[in-house]
Tab-separated table of C-alpha atoms and ligand atoms in Angstrom:
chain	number	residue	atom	x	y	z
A	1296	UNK	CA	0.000	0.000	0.000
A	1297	UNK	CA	1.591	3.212	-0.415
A	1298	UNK	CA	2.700	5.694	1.971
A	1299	UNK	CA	1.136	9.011	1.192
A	1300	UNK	CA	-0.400	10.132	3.987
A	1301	UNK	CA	-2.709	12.637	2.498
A	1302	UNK	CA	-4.768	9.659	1.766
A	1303	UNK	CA	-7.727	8.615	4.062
A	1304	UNK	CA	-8.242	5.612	5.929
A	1305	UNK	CA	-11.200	3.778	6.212
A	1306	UNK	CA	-11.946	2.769	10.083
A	1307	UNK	CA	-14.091	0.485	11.899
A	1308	UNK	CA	-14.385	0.520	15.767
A	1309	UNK	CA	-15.705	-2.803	16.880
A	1310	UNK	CA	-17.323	-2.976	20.112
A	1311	UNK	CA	-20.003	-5.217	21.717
A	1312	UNK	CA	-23.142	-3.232	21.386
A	1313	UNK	CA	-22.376	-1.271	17.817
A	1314	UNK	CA	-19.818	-0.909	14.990
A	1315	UNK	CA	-19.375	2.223	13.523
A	1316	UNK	CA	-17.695	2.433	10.197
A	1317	UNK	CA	-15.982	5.765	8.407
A	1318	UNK	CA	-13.763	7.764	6.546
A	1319	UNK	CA	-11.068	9.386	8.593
A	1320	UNK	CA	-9.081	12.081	6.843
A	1321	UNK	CA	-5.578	12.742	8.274
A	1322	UNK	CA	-6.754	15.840	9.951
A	1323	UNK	CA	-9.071	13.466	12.238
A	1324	UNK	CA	-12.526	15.049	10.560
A	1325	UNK	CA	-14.888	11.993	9.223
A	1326	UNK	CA	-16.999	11.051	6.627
A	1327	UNK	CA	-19.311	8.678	5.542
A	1328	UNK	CA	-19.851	7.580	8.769
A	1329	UNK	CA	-22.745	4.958	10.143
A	1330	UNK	CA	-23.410	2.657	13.354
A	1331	UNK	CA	-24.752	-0.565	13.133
A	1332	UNK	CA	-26.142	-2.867	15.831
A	1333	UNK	CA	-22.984	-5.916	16.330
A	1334	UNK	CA	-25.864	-8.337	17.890
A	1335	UNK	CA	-23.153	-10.186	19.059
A	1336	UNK	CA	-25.130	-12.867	21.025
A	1337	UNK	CA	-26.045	-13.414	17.220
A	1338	UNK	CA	-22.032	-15.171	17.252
A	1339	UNK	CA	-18.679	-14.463	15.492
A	1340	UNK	CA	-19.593	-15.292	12.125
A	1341	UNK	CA	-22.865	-13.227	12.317
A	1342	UNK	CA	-20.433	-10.386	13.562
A	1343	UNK	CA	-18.056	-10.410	10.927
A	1344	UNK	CA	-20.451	-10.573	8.253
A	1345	UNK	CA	-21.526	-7.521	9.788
A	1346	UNK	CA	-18.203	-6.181	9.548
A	1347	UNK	CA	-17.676	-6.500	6.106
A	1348	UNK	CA	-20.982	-5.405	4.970
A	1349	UNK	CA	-20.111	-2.127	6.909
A	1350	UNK	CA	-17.035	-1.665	4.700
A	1351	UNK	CA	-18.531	-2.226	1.639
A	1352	UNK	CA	-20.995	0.144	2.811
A	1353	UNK	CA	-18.860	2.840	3.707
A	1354	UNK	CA	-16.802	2.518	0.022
A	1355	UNK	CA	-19.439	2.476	-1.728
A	1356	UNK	CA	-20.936	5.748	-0.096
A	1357	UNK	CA	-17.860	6.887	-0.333
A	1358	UNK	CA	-17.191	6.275	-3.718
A	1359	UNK	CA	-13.421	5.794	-2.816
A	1360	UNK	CA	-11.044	2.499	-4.425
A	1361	UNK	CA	-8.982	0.268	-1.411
A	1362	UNK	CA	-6.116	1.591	-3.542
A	1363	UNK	CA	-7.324	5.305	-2.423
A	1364	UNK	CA	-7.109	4.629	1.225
A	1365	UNK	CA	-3.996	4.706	3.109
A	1366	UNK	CA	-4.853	1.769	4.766
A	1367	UNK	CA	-7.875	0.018	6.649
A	1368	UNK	CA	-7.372	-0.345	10.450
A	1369	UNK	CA	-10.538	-2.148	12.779
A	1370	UNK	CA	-10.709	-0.913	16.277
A	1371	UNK	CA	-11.627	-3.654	17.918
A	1372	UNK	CA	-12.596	-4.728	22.174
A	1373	UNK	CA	-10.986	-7.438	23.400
A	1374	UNK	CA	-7.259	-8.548	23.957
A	1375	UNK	CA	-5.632	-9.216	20.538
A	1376	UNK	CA	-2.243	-10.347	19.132
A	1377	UNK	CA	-1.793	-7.422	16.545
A	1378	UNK	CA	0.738	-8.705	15.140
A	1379	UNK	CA	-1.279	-11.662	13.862
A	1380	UNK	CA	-4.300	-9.364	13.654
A	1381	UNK	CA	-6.208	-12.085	16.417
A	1382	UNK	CA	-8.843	-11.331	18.728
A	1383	UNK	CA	-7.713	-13.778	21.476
A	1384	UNK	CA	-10.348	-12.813	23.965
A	1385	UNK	CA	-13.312	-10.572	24.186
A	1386	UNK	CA	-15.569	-10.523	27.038
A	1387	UNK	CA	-17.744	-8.139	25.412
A	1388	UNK	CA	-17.872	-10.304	22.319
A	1389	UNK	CA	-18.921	-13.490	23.685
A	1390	UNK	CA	-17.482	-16.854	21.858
A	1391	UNK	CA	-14.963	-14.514	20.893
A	1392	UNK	CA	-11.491	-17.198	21.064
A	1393	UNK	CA	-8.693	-16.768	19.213
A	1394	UNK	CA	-10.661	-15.349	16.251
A	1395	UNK	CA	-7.920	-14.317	13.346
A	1396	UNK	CA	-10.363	-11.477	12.526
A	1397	UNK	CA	-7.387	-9.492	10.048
A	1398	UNK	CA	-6.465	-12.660	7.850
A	1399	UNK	CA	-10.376	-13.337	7.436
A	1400	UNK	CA	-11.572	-10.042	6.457
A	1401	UNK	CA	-8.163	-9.609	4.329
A	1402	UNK	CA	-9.153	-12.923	2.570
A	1403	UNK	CA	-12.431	-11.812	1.680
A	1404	UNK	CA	-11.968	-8.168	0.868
A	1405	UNK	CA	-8.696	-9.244	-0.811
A	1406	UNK	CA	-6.738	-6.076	1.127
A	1407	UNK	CA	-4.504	-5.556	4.267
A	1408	UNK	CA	-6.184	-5.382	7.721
A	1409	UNK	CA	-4.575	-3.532	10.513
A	1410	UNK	CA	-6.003	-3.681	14.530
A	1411	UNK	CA	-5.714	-1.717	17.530
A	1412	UNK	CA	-7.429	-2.195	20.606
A	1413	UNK	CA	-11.247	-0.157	20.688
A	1414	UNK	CA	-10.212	1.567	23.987
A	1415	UNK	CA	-6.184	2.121	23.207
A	1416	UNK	CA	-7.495	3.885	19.286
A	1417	UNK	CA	-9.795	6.148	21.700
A	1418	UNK	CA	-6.830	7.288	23.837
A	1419	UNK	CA	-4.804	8.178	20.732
A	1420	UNK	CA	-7.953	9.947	19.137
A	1421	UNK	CA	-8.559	11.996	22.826
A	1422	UNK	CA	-4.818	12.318	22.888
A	1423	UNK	CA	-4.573	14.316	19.284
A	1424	UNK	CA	-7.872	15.818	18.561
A	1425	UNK	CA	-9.706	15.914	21.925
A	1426	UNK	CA	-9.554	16.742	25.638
A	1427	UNK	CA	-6.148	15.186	25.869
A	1428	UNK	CA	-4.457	17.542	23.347
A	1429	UNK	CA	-1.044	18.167	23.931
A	1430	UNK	CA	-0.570	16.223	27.025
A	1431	UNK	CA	1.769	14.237	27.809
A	1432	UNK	CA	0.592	11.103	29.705
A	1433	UNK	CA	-3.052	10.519	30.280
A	1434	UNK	CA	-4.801	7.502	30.802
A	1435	UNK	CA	-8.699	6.776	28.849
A	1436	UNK	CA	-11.240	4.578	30.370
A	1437	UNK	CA	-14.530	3.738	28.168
A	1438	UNK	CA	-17.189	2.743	30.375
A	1439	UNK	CA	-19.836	1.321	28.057
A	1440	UNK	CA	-20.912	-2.177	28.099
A	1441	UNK	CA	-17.526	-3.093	29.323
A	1442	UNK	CA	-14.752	-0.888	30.781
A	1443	UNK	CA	-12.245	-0.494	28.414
A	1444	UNK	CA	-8.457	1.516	29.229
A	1445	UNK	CA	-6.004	3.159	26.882
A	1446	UNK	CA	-2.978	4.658	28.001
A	1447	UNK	CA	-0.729	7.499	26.767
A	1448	UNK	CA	2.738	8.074	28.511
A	1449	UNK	CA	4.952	10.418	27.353
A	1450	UNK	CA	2.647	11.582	24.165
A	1451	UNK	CA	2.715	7.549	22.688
A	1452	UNK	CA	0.663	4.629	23.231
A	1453	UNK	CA	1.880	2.538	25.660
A	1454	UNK	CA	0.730	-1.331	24.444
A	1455	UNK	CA	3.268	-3.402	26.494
A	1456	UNK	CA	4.926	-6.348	24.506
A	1457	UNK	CA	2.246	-7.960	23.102
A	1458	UNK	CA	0.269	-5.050	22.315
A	1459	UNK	CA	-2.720	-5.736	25.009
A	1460	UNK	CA	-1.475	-3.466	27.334
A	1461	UNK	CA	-4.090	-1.323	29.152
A	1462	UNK	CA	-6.900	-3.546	30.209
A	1463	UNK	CA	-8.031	-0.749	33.298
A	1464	UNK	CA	-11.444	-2.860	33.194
A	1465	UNK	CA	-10.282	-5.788	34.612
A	1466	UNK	CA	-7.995	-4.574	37.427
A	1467	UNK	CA	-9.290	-6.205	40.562
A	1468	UNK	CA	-11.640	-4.081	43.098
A	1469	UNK	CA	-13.535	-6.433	45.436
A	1470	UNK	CA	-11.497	-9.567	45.151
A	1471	UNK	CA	-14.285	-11.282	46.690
A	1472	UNK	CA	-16.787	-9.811	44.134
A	1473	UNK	CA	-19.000	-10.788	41.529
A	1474	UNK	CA	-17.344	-13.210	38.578
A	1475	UNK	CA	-16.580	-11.018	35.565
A	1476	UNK	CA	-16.961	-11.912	31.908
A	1477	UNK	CA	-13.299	-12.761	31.722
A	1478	UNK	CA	-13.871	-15.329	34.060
A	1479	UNK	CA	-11.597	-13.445	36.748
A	1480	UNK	CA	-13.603	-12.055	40.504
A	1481	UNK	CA	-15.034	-8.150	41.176
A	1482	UNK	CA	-13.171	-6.927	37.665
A	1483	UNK	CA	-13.696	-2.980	37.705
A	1484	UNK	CA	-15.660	-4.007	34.676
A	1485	UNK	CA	-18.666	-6.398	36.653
A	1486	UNK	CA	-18.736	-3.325	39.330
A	1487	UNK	CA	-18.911	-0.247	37.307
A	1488	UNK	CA	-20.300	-1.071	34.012
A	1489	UNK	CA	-23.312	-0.188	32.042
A	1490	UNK	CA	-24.170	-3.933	32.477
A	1491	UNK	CA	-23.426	-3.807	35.957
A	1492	UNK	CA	-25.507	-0.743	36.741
A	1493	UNK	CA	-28.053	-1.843	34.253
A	1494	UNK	CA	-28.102	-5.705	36.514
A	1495	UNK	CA	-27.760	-3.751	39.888
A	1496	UNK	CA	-31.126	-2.091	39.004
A	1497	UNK	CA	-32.760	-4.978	38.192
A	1498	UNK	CA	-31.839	-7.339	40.938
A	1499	UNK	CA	-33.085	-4.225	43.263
A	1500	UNK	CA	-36.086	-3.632	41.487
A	1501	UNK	CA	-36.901	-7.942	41.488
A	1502	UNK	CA	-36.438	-8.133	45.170
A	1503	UNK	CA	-38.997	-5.354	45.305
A	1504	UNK	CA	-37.253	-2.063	45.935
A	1505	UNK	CA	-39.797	1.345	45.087
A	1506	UNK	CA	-38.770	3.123	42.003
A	1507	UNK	CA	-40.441	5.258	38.961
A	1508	UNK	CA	-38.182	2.427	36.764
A	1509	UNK	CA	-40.964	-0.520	38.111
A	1510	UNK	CA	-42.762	0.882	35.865
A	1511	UNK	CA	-40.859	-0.648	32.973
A	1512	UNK	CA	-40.166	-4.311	31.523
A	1513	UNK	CA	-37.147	-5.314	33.804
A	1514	UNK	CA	-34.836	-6.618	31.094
A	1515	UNK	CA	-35.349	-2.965	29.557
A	1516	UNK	CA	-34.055	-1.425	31.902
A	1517	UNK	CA	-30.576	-0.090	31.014
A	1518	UNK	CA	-28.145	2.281	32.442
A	1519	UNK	CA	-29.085	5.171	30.283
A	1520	UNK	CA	-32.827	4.923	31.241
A	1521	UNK	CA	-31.144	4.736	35.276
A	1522	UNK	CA	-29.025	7.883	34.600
A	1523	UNK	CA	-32.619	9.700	33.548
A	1524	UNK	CA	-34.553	8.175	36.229
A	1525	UNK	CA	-31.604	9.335	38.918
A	1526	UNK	CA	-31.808	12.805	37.135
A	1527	UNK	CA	-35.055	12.986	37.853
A	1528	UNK	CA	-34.631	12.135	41.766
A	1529	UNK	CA	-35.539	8.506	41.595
A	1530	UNK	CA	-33.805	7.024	44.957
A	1531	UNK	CA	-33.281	3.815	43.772
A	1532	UNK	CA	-31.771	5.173	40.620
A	1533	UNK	CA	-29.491	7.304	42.284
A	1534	UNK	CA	-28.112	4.747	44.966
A	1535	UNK	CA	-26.890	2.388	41.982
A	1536	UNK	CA	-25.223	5.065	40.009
A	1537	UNK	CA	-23.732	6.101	43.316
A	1538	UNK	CA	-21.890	2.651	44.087
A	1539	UNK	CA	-20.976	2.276	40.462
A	1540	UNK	CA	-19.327	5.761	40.608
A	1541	UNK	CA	-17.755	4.639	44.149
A	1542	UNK	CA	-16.324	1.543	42.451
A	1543	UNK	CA	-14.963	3.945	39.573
A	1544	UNK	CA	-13.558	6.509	41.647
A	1545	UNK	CA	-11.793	3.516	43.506
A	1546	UNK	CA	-10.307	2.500	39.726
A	1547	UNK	CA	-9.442	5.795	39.116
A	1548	UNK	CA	-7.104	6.006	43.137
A	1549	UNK	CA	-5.255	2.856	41.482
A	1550	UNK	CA	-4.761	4.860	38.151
A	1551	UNK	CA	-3.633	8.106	39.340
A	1552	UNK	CA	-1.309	5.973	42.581
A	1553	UNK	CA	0.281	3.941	39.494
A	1554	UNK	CA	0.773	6.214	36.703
A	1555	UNK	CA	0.446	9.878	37.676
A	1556	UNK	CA	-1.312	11.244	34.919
A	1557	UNK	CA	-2.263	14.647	33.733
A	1558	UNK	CA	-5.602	13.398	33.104
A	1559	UNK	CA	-8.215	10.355	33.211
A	1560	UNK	CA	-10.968	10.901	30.582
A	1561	UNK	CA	-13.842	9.037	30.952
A	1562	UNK	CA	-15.663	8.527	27.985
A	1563	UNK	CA	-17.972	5.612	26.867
A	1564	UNK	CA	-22.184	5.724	26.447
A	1565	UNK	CA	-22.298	5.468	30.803
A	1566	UNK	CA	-20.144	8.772	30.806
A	1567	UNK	CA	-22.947	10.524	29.161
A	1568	UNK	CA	-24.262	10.626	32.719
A	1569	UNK	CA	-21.826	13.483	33.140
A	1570	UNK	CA	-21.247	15.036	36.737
A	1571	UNK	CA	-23.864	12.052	38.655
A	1572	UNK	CA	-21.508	9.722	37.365
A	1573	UNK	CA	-18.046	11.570	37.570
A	1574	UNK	CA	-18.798	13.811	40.417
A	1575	UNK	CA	-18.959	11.035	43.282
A	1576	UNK	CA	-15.915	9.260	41.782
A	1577	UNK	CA	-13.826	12.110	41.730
A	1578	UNK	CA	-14.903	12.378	45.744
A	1579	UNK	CA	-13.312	8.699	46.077
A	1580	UNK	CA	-10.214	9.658	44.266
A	1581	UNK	CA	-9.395	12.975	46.844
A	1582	UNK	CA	-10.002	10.496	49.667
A	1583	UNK	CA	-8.107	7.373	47.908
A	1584	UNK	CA	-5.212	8.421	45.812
A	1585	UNK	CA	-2.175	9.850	47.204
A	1586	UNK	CA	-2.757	13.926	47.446
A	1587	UNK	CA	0.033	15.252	45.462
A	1588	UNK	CA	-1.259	13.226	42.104
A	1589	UNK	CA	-4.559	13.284	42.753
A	1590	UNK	CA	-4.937	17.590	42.589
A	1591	UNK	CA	-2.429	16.879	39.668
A	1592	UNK	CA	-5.095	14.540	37.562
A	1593	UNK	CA	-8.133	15.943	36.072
A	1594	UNK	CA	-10.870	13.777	35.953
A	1595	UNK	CA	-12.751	14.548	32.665
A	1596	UNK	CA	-15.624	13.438	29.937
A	1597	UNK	CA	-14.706	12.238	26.322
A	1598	UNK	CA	-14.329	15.501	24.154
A	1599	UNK	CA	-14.909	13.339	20.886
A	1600	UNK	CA	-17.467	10.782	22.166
A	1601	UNK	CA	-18.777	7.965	19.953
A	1602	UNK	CA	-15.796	8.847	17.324
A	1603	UNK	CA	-12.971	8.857	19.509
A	1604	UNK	CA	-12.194	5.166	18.991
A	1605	UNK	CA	-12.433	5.354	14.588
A	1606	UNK	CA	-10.164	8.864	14.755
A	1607	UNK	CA	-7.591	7.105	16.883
A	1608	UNK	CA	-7.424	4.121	14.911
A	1609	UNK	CA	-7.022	6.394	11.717
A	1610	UNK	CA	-4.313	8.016	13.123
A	1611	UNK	CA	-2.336	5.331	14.786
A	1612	UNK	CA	-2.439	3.812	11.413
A	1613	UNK	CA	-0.952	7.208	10.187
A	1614	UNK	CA	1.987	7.005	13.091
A	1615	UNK	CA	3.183	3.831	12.710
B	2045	ZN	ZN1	-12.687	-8.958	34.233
């Protein structure tokens, strides 16, 4: 593929409730964008199908050739080998073992796949284009379905040797806690959560507690309809956003102890929440982390939001 890097890439971010598929241009604006649903109870295969149809989609739209792209790059969750473009793990895609996602899109689109981990490409995007901008070392946690990390130290990605490097969801809190979808106990990611909030509401609600959200089907009861509800005053609502944000702001005294950083942005559909969400964990941080970092780090929202994760991916592509 050749290296002129006035070229766009084409990016897909990969995550276990939507893919969204775009044009990045090297100044990080986008085009041709579009989410789609990944389903991924529907299975891998379903998945990838899914995948590939979005790419298709997106160069068609955009009426652009492979060989007018500087390259392709999926942002994808889970912990992968990117080297060998594998997804080795994903606990937010279920069934998701050792899946050589690059070789079988490459074989069936007949071009070269690149991969970067969902939450590390939404560091780099934060890092150049958003709240992060010319920082130096930050750290970026996505709290969505999972809780995903991506960490910046001295103005790079830091991926460790394998390139999985930065899994902040699945440092231990309780170790007694709840089993987590990687199979380890009280992951950051089973405590703080959409799904967890979304499950701590409804175990609540079936054992009877009073809240406006009885009012709906239990199994639709998510964390965004919690955050409104909790908005609105609902108790119940409130206390489980409350121990979420406790378990956060408990992730967050690890973070800043370990690494020091100018700033944590939180970013991820549960941040949307804002200051309900962020406010109480940044109260767990003053009384957790060590003082000196912890007035050093500022504890922020996503500046880019849903498109931090596609720009990152487009420009890590454009850095290596
Ligand atoms: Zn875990």
């Amino acid at each position: 593929m050749p290296q002129d890097k006035t070229k766009p890439v084409l990016a897909v971010d990969l995550g276990g409730t939507k893919i969204k598929a775009a044009i990045v241009l090297p100044d990080g604006k986008i085009t041709h964008s579009r989410n789609y649903l990944t389903q991924a109870k529907d299975g891998c295969q379903e998945v990838i199908n899914k995948v590939v149809f979005a790419i298709e989609e997106t160069m068609a739209k955009s009426k652009l050739e492979f060989t007018e792209l500087y390259g392709l790059i999926i942002a994808s969750a889970g912990i992968l080998d990117i080297k060998n473009g594998i997804v080795t793990a994903s606990p937010s895609l279920p069934g998701w073992n050792n899946v050589s996602l690059g070789n079988i899109l490459t074989d069936i689109l007949g071009v070269q796949i690149n991969m970067i981990n969902d939450a590390s490409a939404a560091a780099v995007g934060e890092h150049c284009f958003g709240a992060g901008k010319g920082l130096k070392n930050l750290i970026y946690l996505t709290v969505s379905t999972g809780i995903g990390g991506g960490i910046i130290i001295n103005g790079k990605l830091y991926s460790g040797i394998d390139g999985c490097a930065g899994e902040l969801g699945h440092m231990v809190i309780e170790a007694n806690g709840p089993q987590c979808n990687c199979g380890n106990y009280g992951c950051l990611e089973i405590l703080a959560s959409g799904s967890a909030i979304a499950k701590d509401a409804q175990n609540r609600i079936k054992s009877g507690a009073d809240s406006s959200l009885n009012e709906l089907r239990i199994d639709s009861i998510s964390a965004e309809k919690i955050a409104r509800a909790a908005k609105q005053g609902d108790k119940l609502a409130r206390e489980v956003v409350n121990k979420a944000a406790y378990y956060l702001g408990i992730g967050i005294s690890n973070i800043v102890n370990i690494f020091n950083p100018e700033m944590v942005i939180v970013g991820g559909g549960v941040s949307k929440m804002g200051e309900i969400f962020l406010g109480p964990a940044r109260k767990e941080v003053e009384q957790r982390a060590f003082s000196l970092p912890a007035q050093t780090t500022s504890i922020v929202s996503s500046y880019l939001g849903d498109d931090a994760g596609i720009i990152g991916a487009a420009i890590s592509l454009f850095d290596n």
